[in-house]
Amino acid sequence: MDLQEYFAHDHFANHVGARLLEISDGVAKAEMTVERHHLNAYGVCQGGVLFTLCDLAFAAAVNSHGISTLTTGANITYVNPTHVGDHLYAEARELVNHHRMPFAEVRITNQEGTLIAIFTASGYRKDALLSENNRIKE
């Protein structure tokens, strides 16, 4: 199954407006634009939205080998705020391509190249290949 098609069924990522731009061997890039409904009470993009964008890019990068991989743990550090209209890019790079426990870093930047957040995560690789059977039915 094509990974772009597979991740098109990520209902939550779709809900927040995150979408994948590129997927290659151990690398992925996702994007989204910050809208009013993404803001927290302080008036900046809510951290959970940024986490979701990173998690999508992470998932695409570590699943790029065709083996179902689930996130086992993740950490995010927010270094700059984002506002309505900011266009965000999350670039994931697999740092450790272990057969069971991959590890990757994702960096979010805005349209000006300003670093917004750094996300690191590990995953667990299952034996099964990605397929229609590994996805929630509509």
mmCIF file of N, CA and C in Angstrom:
data_model
loop_
_atom_site.group_PDB
_atom_site.id
_atom_site.type_symbol
_atom_site.label_atom_id
_atom_site.label_comp_id
_atom_site.label_asym_id
_atom_site.label_seq_id
_atom_site.Cartn_x
_atom_site.Cartn_y
_atom_site.Cartn_z
ATOM 1 N N MET A 1 0.834 -1.181 0.000
ATOM 2 C CA MET A 1 0.000 0.000 0.000
ATOM 3 C C MET A 1 0.880 1.245 0.000
ATOM 4 N N ASP A 2 0.507 2.244 -0.758
ATOM 5 C CA ASP A 2 1.199 3.520 -0.814
ATOM 6 C C ASP A 2 1.047 4.233 0.531
ATOM 7 N N LEU A 3 2.171 4.731 1.079
ATOM 8 C CA LEU A 3 2.126 5.364 2.403
ATOM 9 C C LEU A 3 1.310 6.659 2.410
ATOM 10 N N GLN A 4 1.358 7.422 1.344
ATOM 11 C CA GLN A 4 0.533 8.635 1.281
ATOM 12 C C GLN A 4 -0.942 8.256 1.425
ATOM 13 N N GLU A 5 -1.343 7.208 0.714
ATOM 14 C CA GLU A 5 -2.725 6.731 0.790
ATOM 15 C C GLU A 5 -3.033 6.199 2.187
ATOM 16 N N TYR A 6 -2.114 5.436 2.745
ATOM 17 C CA TYR A 6 -2.294 4.867 4.081
ATOM 18 C C TYR A 6 -2.521 5.969 5.116
ATOM 19 N N PHE A 7 -1.672 6.995 5.122
ATOM 20 C CA PHE A 7 -1.787 8.061 6.112
ATOM 21 C C PHE A 7 -2.894 9.063 5.795
ATOM 22 N N ALA A 8 -3.453 9.007 4.599
ATOM 23 C CA ALA A 8 -4.621 9.834 4.285
ATOM 24 C C ALA A 8 -5.804 9.435 5.163
ATOM 25 N N HIS A 9 -5.738 8.251 5.759
ATOM 26 C CA HIS A 9 -6.807 7.751 6.635
ATOM 27 C C HIS A 9 -6.554 8.069 8.105
ATOM 28 N N ASP A 10 -5.591 8.926 8.389
ATOM 29 C CA ASP A 10 -5.344 9.359 9.768
ATOM 30 C C ASP A 10 -6.366 10.452 10.080
ATOM 31 N N HIS A 11 -7.470 10.043 10.680
ATOM 32 C CA HIS A 11 -8.594 10.954 10.894
ATOM 33 C C HIS A 11 -8.235 12.156 11.762
ATOM 34 N N PHE A 12 -7.447 11.947 12.808
ATOM 35 C CA PHE A 12 -7.130 13.063 13.692
ATOM 36 C C PHE A 12 -6.198 14.062 13.011
ATOM 37 N N ALA A 13 -5.183 13.571 12.323
ATOM 38 C CA ALA A 13 -4.287 14.477 11.592
ATOM 39 C C ALA A 13 -5.083 15.274 10.557
ATOM 40 N N ASN A 14 -6.003 14.616 9.874
ATOM 41 C CA ASN A 14 -6.858 15.317 8.915
ATOM 42 C C ASN A 14 -7.697 16.380 9.613
ATOM 43 N N HIS A 15 -8.206 16.048 10.786
ATOM 44 C CA HIS A 15 -9.056 16.962 11.545
ATOM 45 C C HIS A 15 -8.323 18.260 11.898
ATOM 46 N N VAL A 16 -7.034 18.164 12.251
ATOM 47 C CA VAL A 16 -6.284 19.378 12.606
ATOM 48 C C VAL A 16 -5.678 20.067 11.378
ATOM 49 N N GLY A 17 -5.779 19.445 10.212
ATOM 50 C CA GLY A 17 -5.276 20.067 8.987
ATOM 51 C C GLY A 17 -3.850 19.714 8.630
ATOM 52 N N ALA A 18 -3.288 18.680 9.259
ATOM 53 C CA ALA A 18 -1.924 18.241 8.952
ATOM 54 C C ALA A 18 -1.945 17.318 7.742
ATOM 55 N N ARG A 19 -0.968 17.506 6.877
ATOM 56 C CA ARG A 19 -0.885 16.610 5.711
ATOM 57 C C ARG A 19 0.566 16.339 5.366
ATOM 58 N N LEU A 20 0.794 15.168 4.813
ATOM 59 C CA LEU A 20 2.140 14.759 4.425
ATOM 60 C C LEU A 20 2.501 15.331 3.061
ATOM 61 N N LEU A 21 3.706 15.831 2.958
ATOM 62 C CA LEU A 21 4.225 16.343 1.690
ATOM 63 C C LEU A 21 5.134 15.331 1.011
ATOM 64 N N GLU A 22 6.005 14.708 1.821
ATOM 65 C CA GLU A 22 7.023 13.803 1.272
ATOM 66 C C GLU A 22 7.246 12.642 2.223
ATOM 67 N N ILE A 23 7.534 11.484 1.639
ATOM 68 C CA ILE A 23 7.951 10.317 2.416
ATOM 69 C C ILE A 23 9.018 9.604 1.597
ATOM 70 N N SER A 24 10.169 9.351 2.221
ATOM 71 C CA SER A 24 11.195 8.529 1.600
ATOM 72 C C SER A 24 11.825 7.681 2.693
ATOM 73 N N ASP A 25 12.861 6.974 2.391
ATOM 74 C CA ASP A 25 13.471 6.027 3.312
ATOM 75 C C ASP A 25 13.938 6.705 4.610
ATOM 76 N N GLY A 26 13.143 6.563 5.671
ATOM 77 C CA GLY A 26 13.504 7.110 6.972
ATOM 78 C C GLY A 26 13.326 8.610 7.122
ATOM 79 N N VAL A 27 12.659 9.242 6.165
ATOM 80 C CA VAL A 27 12.480 10.695 6.167
ATOM 81 C C VAL A 27 11.037 11.016 5.770
ATOM 82 N N ALA A 28 10.477 12.056 6.383
ATOM 83 C CA ALA A 28 9.144 12.514 5.978
ATOM 84 C C ALA A 28 9.002 13.991 6.295
ATOM 85 N N LYS A 29 8.107 14.643 5.559
ATOM 86 C CA LYS A 29 7.827 16.058 5.786
ATOM 87 C C LYS A 29 6.315 16.254 5.756
ATOM 88 N N ALA A 30 5.814 16.952 6.785
ATOM 89 C CA ALA A 30 4.391 17.260 6.874
ATOM 90 C C ALA A 30 4.222 18.765 7.011
ATOM 91 N N GLU A 31 3.002 19.249 6.785
ATOM 92 C CA GLU A 31 2.735 20.675 6.870
ATOM 93 C C GLU A 31 1.337 20.933 7.388
ATOM 94 N N MET A 32 1.133 22.156 7.849
ATOM 95 C CA MET A 32 -0.202 22.641 8.206
ATOM 96 C C MET A 32 -0.133 24.152 8.365
ATOM 97 N N THR A 33 -1.293 24.772 8.324
ATOM 98 C CA THR A 33 -1.403 26.203 8.567
ATOM 99 C C THR A 33 -2.178 26.399 9.859
ATOM 100 N N VAL A 34 -1.673 27.261 10.739
ATOM 101 C CA VAL A 34 -2.327 27.534 12.012
ATOM 102 C C VAL A 34 -3.578 28.374 11.759
ATOM 103 N N GLU A 35 -4.708 27.874 12.264
ATOM 104 C CA GLU A 35 -5.982 28.569 12.134
ATOM 105 C C GLU A 35 -6.510 28.926 13.522
ATOM 106 N N ARG A 36 -7.543 29.725 13.552
ATOM 107 C CA ARG A 36 -8.088 30.222 14.819
ATOM 108 C C ARG A 36 -8.443 29.088 15.777
ATOM 109 N N HIS A 37 -9.014 28.003 15.251
ATOM 110 C CA HIS A 37 -9.435 26.899 16.128
ATOM 111 C C HIS A 37 -8.247 26.110 16.702
ATOM 112 N N HIS A 38 -7.025 26.397 16.278
ATOM 113 C CA HIS A 38 -5.825 25.759 16.832
ATOM 114 C C HIS A 38 -5.280 26.497 18.052
ATOM 115 N N LEU A 39 -5.811 27.686 18.348
ATOM 116 C CA LEU A 39 -5.246 28.515 19.404
ATOM 117 C C LEU A 39 -5.682 28.073 20.793
ATOM 118 N N ASN A 40 -4.767 28.246 21.752
ATOM 119 C CA ASN A 40 -5.103 28.002 23.153
ATOM 120 C C ASN A 40 -5.588 29.317 23.778
ATOM 121 N N ALA A 41 -5.860 29.298 25.059
ATOM 122 C CA ALA A 41 -6.376 30.489 25.741
ATOM 123 C C ALA A 41 -5.374 31.638 25.740
ATOM 124 N N TYR A 42 -4.106 31.349 25.582
ATOM 125 C CA TYR A 42 -3.059 32.375 25.557
ATOM 126 C C TYR A 42 -2.961 33.055 24.190
ATOM 127 N N GLY A 43 -3.619 32.460 23.172
ATOM 128 C CA GLY A 43 -3.628 33.058 21.842
ATOM 129 C C GLY A 43 -2.570 32.552 20.890
ATOM 130 N N VAL A 44 -1.888 31.460 21.272
ATOM 131 C CA VAL A 44 -0.905 30.834 20.382
ATOM 132 C C VAL A 44 -1.351 29.407 20.087
ATOM 133 N N CYS A 45 -0.731 28.796 19.096
ATOM 134 C CA CYS A 45 -1.103 27.432 18.707
ATOM 135 C C CYS A 45 -0.945 26.477 19.883
ATOM 136 N N GLN A 46 -1.955 25.694 20.129
ATOM 137 C CA GLN A 46 -1.989 24.728 21.227
ATOM 138 C C GLN A 46 -0.927 23.645 20.995
ATOM 139 N N GLY A 47 -0.216 23.283 22.050
ATOM 140 C CA GLY A 47 0.871 22.318 21.937
ATOM 141 C C GLY A 47 0.461 20.971 21.383
ATOM 142 N N GLY A 48 -0.750 20.539 21.681
ATOM 143 C CA GLY A 48 -1.227 19.251 21.169
ATOM 144 C C GLY A 48 -1.339 19.219 19.658
ATOM 145 N N VAL A 49 -1.635 20.357 19.064
ATOM 146 C CA VAL A 49 -1.702 20.453 17.602
ATOM 147 C C VAL A 49 -0.305 20.258 17.022
ATOM 148 N N LEU A 50 0.678 20.917 17.630
ATOM 149 C CA LEU A 50 2.064 20.771 17.163
ATOM 150 C C LEU A 50 2.555 19.344 17.366
ATOM 151 N N PHE A 51 2.176 18.735 18.491
ATOM 152 C CA PHE A 51 2.546 17.345 18.755
ATOM 153 C C PHE A 51 1.963 16.436 17.676
ATOM 154 N N THR A 52 0.715 16.670 17.295
ATOM 155 C CA THR A 52 0.067 15.864 16.258
ATOM 156 C C THR A 52 0.793 15.983 14.924
ATOM 157 N N LEU A 53 1.184 17.202 14.565
ATOM 158 C CA LEU A 53 1.926 17.404 13.319
ATOM 159 C C LEU A 53 3.230 16.616 13.348
ATOM 160 N N CYS A 54 3.947 16.671 14.472
ATOM 161 C CA CYS A 54 5.205 15.923 14.612
ATOM 162 C C CYS A 54 4.967 14.421 14.566
ATOM 163 N N ASP A 55 3.936 13.959 15.260
ATOM 164 C CA ASP A 55 3.669 12.528 15.329
ATOM 165 C C ASP A 55 3.342 11.964 13.951
ATOM 166 N N LEU A 56 2.644 12.747 13.125
ATOM 167 C CA LEU A 56 2.347 12.317 11.754
ATOM 168 C C LEU A 56 3.637 12.165 10.951
ATOM 169 N N ALA A 57 4.518 13.159 11.036
ATOM 170 C CA ALA A 57 5.786 13.083 10.296
ATOM 171 C C ALA A 57 6.637 11.933 10.811
ATOM 172 N N PHE A 58 6.693 11.760 12.136
ATOM 173 C CA PHE A 58 7.424 10.642 12.735
ATOM 174 C C PHE A 58 6.892 9.312 12.208
ATOM 175 N N ALA A 59 5.582 9.146 12.254
ATOM 176 C CA ALA A 59 4.968 7.887 11.817
ATOM 177 C C ALA A 59 5.301 7.579 10.359
ATOM 178 N N ALA A 60 5.245 8.584 9.515
ATOM 179 C CA ALA A 60 5.554 8.363 8.101
ATOM 180 C C ALA A 60 7.014 7.970 7.914
ATOM 181 N N ALA A 61 7.922 8.632 8.635
ATOM 182 C CA ALA A 61 9.349 8.319 8.494
ATOM 183 C C ALA A 61 9.667 6.904 8.946
ATOM 184 N N VAL A 62 9.171 6.500 10.115
ATOM 185 C CA VAL A 62 9.533 5.177 10.628
ATOM 186 C C VAL A 62 8.745 4.047 9.965
ATOM 187 N N ASN A 63 7.607 4.368 9.369
ATOM 188 C CA ASN A 63 6.849 3.359 8.627
ATOM 189 C C ASN A 63 7.274 3.283 7.167
ATOM 190 N N SER A 64 8.209 4.131 6.757
ATOM 191 C CA SER A 64 8.639 4.179 5.358
ATOM 192 C C SER A 64 9.284 2.885 4.885
ATOM 193 N N HIS A 65 9.643 2.009 5.807
ATOM 194 C CA HIS A 65 10.264 0.730 5.448
ATOM 195 C C HIS A 65 9.227 -0.353 5.185
ATOM 196 N N GLY A 66 7.939 -0.002 5.358
ATOM 197 C CA GLY A 66 6.863 -0.944 5.072
ATOM 198 C C GLY A 66 6.506 -1.863 6.222
ATOM 199 N N ILE A 67 7.074 -1.635 7.403
ATOM 200 C CA ILE A 67 6.770 -2.463 8.572
ATOM 201 C C ILE A 67 5.965 -1.620 9.552
ATOM 202 N N SER A 68 4.817 -2.134 9.984
ATOM 203 C CA SER A 68 3.970 -1.389 10.918
ATOM 204 C C SER A 68 4.754 -1.006 12.158
ATOM 205 N N THR A 69 4.807 0.282 12.431
ATOM 206 C CA THR A 69 5.560 0.810 13.567
ATOM 207 C C THR A 69 4.672 1.765 14.342
ATOM 208 N N LEU A 70 4.563 1.527 15.633
ATOM 209 C CA LEU A 70 3.731 2.350 16.506
ATOM 210 C C LEU A 70 4.617 3.153 17.452
ATOM 211 N N THR A 71 4.206 4.353 17.783
ATOM 212 C CA THR A 71 4.948 5.199 18.712
ATOM 213 C C THR A 71 4.887 4.599 20.117
ATOM 214 N N THR A 72 6.038 4.485 20.766
ATOM 215 C CA THR A 72 6.071 3.986 22.143
ATOM 216 C C THR A 72 6.332 5.087 23.154
ATOM 217 N N GLY A 73 6.948 6.160 22.730
ATOM 218 C CA GLY A 73 7.212 7.282 23.620
ATOM 219 C C GLY A 73 7.680 8.463 22.813
ATOM 220 N N ALA A 74 7.344 9.656 23.299
ATOM 221 C CA ALA A 74 7.734 10.859 22.567
ATOM 222 C C ALA A 74 7.910 12.015 23.541
ATOM 223 N N ASN A 75 8.747 12.950 23.134
ATOM 224 C CA ASN A 75 9.003 14.155 23.916
ATOM 225 C C ASN A 75 9.035 15.338 22.955
ATOM 226 N N ILE A 76 8.472 16.454 23.392
ATOM 227 C CA ILE A 76 8.492 17.647 22.550
ATOM 228 C C ILE A 76 8.913 18.842 23.391
ATOM 229 N N THR A 77 9.724 19.687 22.787
ATOM 230 C CA THR A 77 10.137 20.937 23.411
ATOM 231 C C THR A 77 9.708 22.062 22.485
ATOM 232 N N TYR A 78 8.924 22.988 23.028
ATOM 233 C CA TYR A 78 8.442 24.136 22.268
ATOM 234 C C TYR A 78 9.419 25.286 22.489
ATOM 235 N N VAL A 79 9.955 25.848 21.416
ATOM 236 C CA VAL A 79 10.960 26.906 21.567
ATOM 237 C C VAL A 79 10.482 28.277 21.092
ATOM 238 N N ASN A 80 9.448 28.315 20.250
ATOM 239 C CA ASN A 80 8.873 29.579 19.789
ATOM 240 C C ASN A 80 7.372 29.398 19.571
ATOM 241 N N PRO A 81 6.583 30.440 19.810
ATOM 242 C CA PRO A 81 5.138 30.338 19.603
ATOM 243 C C PRO A 81 4.778 30.457 18.129
ATOM 244 N N THR A 82 3.575 30.022 17.814
ATOM 245 C CA THR A 82 3.043 30.186 16.462
ATOM 246 C C THR A 82 1.680 30.854 16.561
ATOM 247 N N HIS A 83 1.311 31.539 15.498
ATOM 248 C CA HIS A 83 0.084 32.339 15.481
ATOM 249 C C HIS A 83 -0.754 32.014 14.250
ATOM 250 N N VAL A 84 -1.982 32.501 14.265
ATOM 251 C CA VAL A 84 -2.879 32.303 13.122
ATOM 252 C C VAL A 84 -2.178 32.761 11.847
ATOM 253 N N GLY A 85 -2.248 31.913 10.832
ATOM 254 C CA GLY A 85 -1.654 32.218 9.530
ATOM 255 C C GLY A 85 -0.258 31.652 9.342
ATOM 256 N N ASP A 86 0.394 31.255 10.428
ATOM 257 C CA ASP A 86 1.727 30.648 10.281
ATOM 258 C C ASP A 86 1.610 29.324 9.542
ATOM 259 N N HIS A 87 2.504 29.113 8.596
ATOM 260 C CA HIS A 87 2.562 27.843 7.872
ATOM 261 C C HIS A 87 3.707 27.043 8.477
ATOM 262 N N LEU A 88 3.398 25.845 8.938
ATOM 263 C CA LEU A 88 4.373 25.027 9.664
ATOM 264 C C LEU A 88 4.801 23.819 8.850
ATOM 265 N N TYR A 89 6.076 23.490 8.983
ATOM 266 C CA TYR A 89 6.649 22.313 8.339
ATOM 267 C C TYR A 89 7.290 21.444 9.408
ATOM 268 N N ALA A 90 6.965 20.174 9.415
ATOM 269 C CA ALA A 90 7.580 19.220 10.333
ATOM 270 C C ALA A 90 8.431 18.263 9.505
ATOM 271 N N GLU A 91 9.734 18.278 9.755
ATOM 272 C CA GLU A 91 10.645 17.395 9.024
ATOM 273 C C GLU A 91 11.168 16.331 9.964
ATOM 274 N N ALA A 92 10.840 15.079 9.643
ATOM 275 C CA ALA A 92 11.243 13.928 10.463
ATOM 276 C C ALA A 92 12.417 13.223 9.822
ATOM 277 N N ARG A 93 13.350 12.819 10.662
ATOM 278 C CA ARG A 93 14.512 12.057 10.205
ATOM 279 C C ARG A 93 14.754 10.929 11.185
ATOM 280 N N GLU A 94 14.724 9.722 10.670
ATOM 281 C CA GLU A 94 14.998 8.552 11.495
ATOM 282 C C GLU A 94 16.491 8.535 11.821
ATOM 283 N N LEU A 95 16.819 8.565 13.099
ATOM 284 C CA LEU A 95 18.216 8.565 13.527
ATOM 285 C C LEU A 95 18.725 7.158 13.796
ATOM 286 N N VAL A 96 17.829 6.281 14.242
ATOM 287 C CA VAL A 96 18.168 4.883 14.505
ATOM 288 C C VAL A 96 17.141 4.008 13.805
ATOM 289 N N ASN A 97 17.595 3.227 12.825
ATOM 290 C CA ASN A 97 16.716 2.326 12.088
ATOM 291 C C ASN A 97 16.891 0.912 12.650
ATOM 292 N N HIS A 98 16.520 0.735 13.906
ATOM 293 C CA HIS A 98 16.622 -0.569 14.566
ATOM 294 C C HIS A 98 15.460 -1.446 14.108
ATOM 295 N N HIS A 99 15.697 -2.758 14.016
ATOM 296 C CA HIS A 99 14.658 -3.651 13.511
ATOM 297 C C HIS A 99 13.426 -3.720 14.416
ATOM 298 N N ARG A 100 13.536 -3.338 15.681
ATOM 299 C CA ARG A 100 12.385 -3.344 16.596
ATOM 300 C C ARG A 100 12.076 -1.973 17.197
ATOM 301 N N MET A 101 13.100 -1.183 17.500
ATOM 302 C CA MET A 101 12.901 0.079 18.223
ATOM 303 C C MET A 101 13.559 1.257 17.486
ATOM 304 N N PRO A 102 12.921 1.796 16.460
ATOM 305 C CA PRO A 102 13.501 2.951 15.769
ATOM 306 C C PRO A 102 13.396 4.207 16.631
ATOM 307 N N PHE A 103 14.219 5.187 16.310
ATOM 308 C CA PHE A 103 14.231 6.461 17.019
ATOM 309 C C PHE A 103 14.370 7.563 15.980
ATOM 310 N N ALA A 104 13.598 8.638 16.131
ATOM 311 C CA ALA A 104 13.638 9.716 15.143
ATOM 312 C C ALA A 104 13.499 11.076 15.815
ATOM 313 N N GLU A 105 13.918 12.091 15.075
ATOM 314 C CA GLU A 105 13.768 13.481 15.510
ATOM 315 C C GLU A 105 12.926 14.214 14.473
ATOM 316 N N VAL A 106 12.056 15.085 14.964
ATOM 317 C CA VAL A 106 11.236 15.923 14.089
ATOM 318 C C VAL A 106 11.453 17.368 14.519
ATOM 319 N N ARG A 107 11.667 18.230 13.544
ATOM 320 C CA ARG A 107 11.812 19.666 13.816
ATOM 321 C C ARG A 107 10.707 20.402 13.073
ATOM 322 N N ILE A 108 9.989 21.248 13.811
ATOM 323 C CA ILE A 108 8.985 22.106 13.185
ATOM 324 C C ILE A 108 9.599 23.487 12.973
ATOM 325 N N THR A 109 9.442 24.002 11.761
ATOM 326 C CA THR A 109 9.813 25.379 11.455
ATOM 327 C C THR A 109 8.600 26.067 10.827
ATOM 328 N N ASN A 110 8.614 27.396 10.861
ATOM 329 C CA ASN A 110 7.531 28.133 10.213
ATOM 330 C C ASN A 110 7.968 28.588 8.825
ATOM 331 N N GLN A 111 7.128 29.392 8.193
ATOM 332 C CA GLN A 111 7.380 29.844 6.820
ATOM 333 C C GLN A 111 8.643 30.682 6.696
ATOM 334 N N GLU A 112 9.148 31.212 7.808
ATOM 335 C CA GLU A 112 10.380 32.006 7.781
ATOM 336 C C GLU A 112 11.605 31.191 8.174
ATOM 337 N N GLY A 113 11.405 29.897 8.449
ATOM 338 C CA GLY A 113 12.513 29.041 8.851
ATOM 339 C C GLY A 113 12.818 29.087 10.342
ATOM 340 N N THR A 114 11.991 29.771 11.117
ATOM 341 C CA THR A 114 12.184 29.849 12.563
ATOM 342 C C THR A 114 11.841 28.508 13.204
ATOM 343 N N LEU A 115 12.727 28.027 14.063
ATOM 344 C CA LEU A 115 12.481 26.774 14.770
ATOM 345 C C LEU A 115 11.350 26.974 15.775
ATOM 346 N N ILE A 116 10.355 26.104 15.723
ATOM 347 C CA ILE A 116 9.186 26.185 16.595
ATOM 348 C C ILE A 116 9.236 25.115 17.680
ATOM 349 N N ALA A 117 9.593 23.897 17.310
ATOM 350 C CA ALA A 117 9.612 22.792 18.274
ATOM 351 C C ALA A 117 10.542 21.690 17.805
ATOM 352 N N ILE A 118 11.030 20.923 18.778
ATOM 353 C CA ILE A 118 11.851 19.736 18.513
ATOM 354 C C ILE A 118 11.173 18.567 19.214
ATOM 355 N N PHE A 119 10.956 17.504 18.472
ATOM 356 C CA PHE A 119 10.225 16.320 18.934
ATOM 357 C C PHE A 119 11.130 15.117 18.728
ATOM 358 N N THR A 120 11.249 14.276 19.724
ATOM 359 C CA THR A 120 11.964 13.010 19.558
ATOM 360 C C THR A 120 11.034 11.888 19.975
ATOM 361 N N ALA A 121 11.164 10.760 19.309
ATOM 362 C CA ALA A 121 10.265 9.651 19.610
ATOM 363 C C ALA A 121 10.903 8.317 19.249
ATOM 364 N N SER A 122 10.419 7.300 19.935
ATOM 365 C CA SER A 122 10.802 5.928 19.620
ATOM 366 C C SER A 122 9.542 5.168 19.233
ATOM 367 N N GLY A 123 9.748 4.076 18.560
ATOM 368 C CA GLY A 123 8.617 3.267 18.126
ATOM 369 C C GLY A 123 8.893 1.792 18.331
ATOM 370 N N TYR A 124 7.862 1.008 18.093
ATOM 371 C CA TYR A 124 7.986 -0.449 18.149
ATOM 372 C C TYR A 124 7.527 -0.994 16.813
ATOM 373 N N ARG A 125 8.386 -1.772 16.179
ATOM 374 C CA ARG A 125 8.058 -2.380 14.891
ATOM 375 C C ARG A 125 7.435 -3.750 15.109
ATOM 376 N N LYS A 126 6.273 -3.929 14.499
ATOM 377 C CA LYS A 126 5.586 -5.219 14.543
ATOM 378 C C LYS A 126 6.090 -6.066 13.375
ATOM 379 N N ASP A 127 5.706 -7.313 13.338
ATOM 380 C CA ASP A 127 6.128 -8.190 12.245
ATOM 381 C C ASP A 127 5.357 -7.940 10.955
ATOM 382 N N ALA A 128 4.128 -7.475 11.090
ATOM 383 C CA ALA A 128 3.267 -7.326 9.921
ATOM 384 C C ALA A 128 3.673 -6.144 9.068
ATOM 385 N N LEU A 129 3.506 -6.279 7.775
ATOM 386 C CA LEU A 129 3.704 -5.165 6.863
ATOM 387 C C LEU A 129 2.473 -4.275 6.908
ATOM 388 N N LEU A 130 2.641 -3.010 6.563
ATOM 389 C CA LEU A 130 1.492 -2.112 6.488
ATOM 390 C C LEU A 130 0.510 -2.642 5.457
ATOM 391 N N SER A 131 -0.747 -2.623 5.806
ATOM 392 C CA SER A 131 -1.774 -3.085 4.874
ATOM 393 C C SER A 131 -3.109 -2.507 5.272
ATOM 394 N N GLU A 132 -4.102 -2.801 4.483
ATOM 395 C CA GLU A 132 -5.468 -2.384 4.794
ATOM 396 C C GLU A 132 -5.890 -2.933 6.160
ATOM 397 N N ASN A 133 -5.360 -4.090 6.551
ATOM 398 C CA ASN A 133 -5.747 -4.718 7.814
ATOM 399 C C ASN A 133 -5.218 -3.977 9.035
ATOM 400 N N ASN A 134 -4.216 -3.114 8.860
ATOM 401 C CA ASN A 134 -3.639 -2.372 9.984
ATOM 402 C C ASN A 134 -4.290 -1.017 10.166
ATOM 403 N N ARG A 135 -5.375 -0.771 9.523
ATOM 404 C CA ARG A 135 -5.992 0.549 9.534
ATOM 405 C C ARG A 135 -7.419 0.454 10.045
ATOM 406 N N ILE A 136 -7.855 1.485 10.735
ATOM 407 C CA ILE A 136 -9.234 1.554 11.230
ATOM 408 C C ILE A 136 -10.171 1.664 10.040
ATOM 409 N N LYS A 137 -11.223 0.891 10.085
ATOM 410 C CA LYS A 137 -12.205 0.910 8.997
ATOM 411 C C LYS A 137 -13.054 2.173 9.087
ATOM 412 N N GLU A 138 -13.469 2.657 7.936
ATOM 413 C CA GLU A 138 -14.286 3.889 7.870
ATOM 414 C C GLU A 138 -15.613 3.667 8.549
#
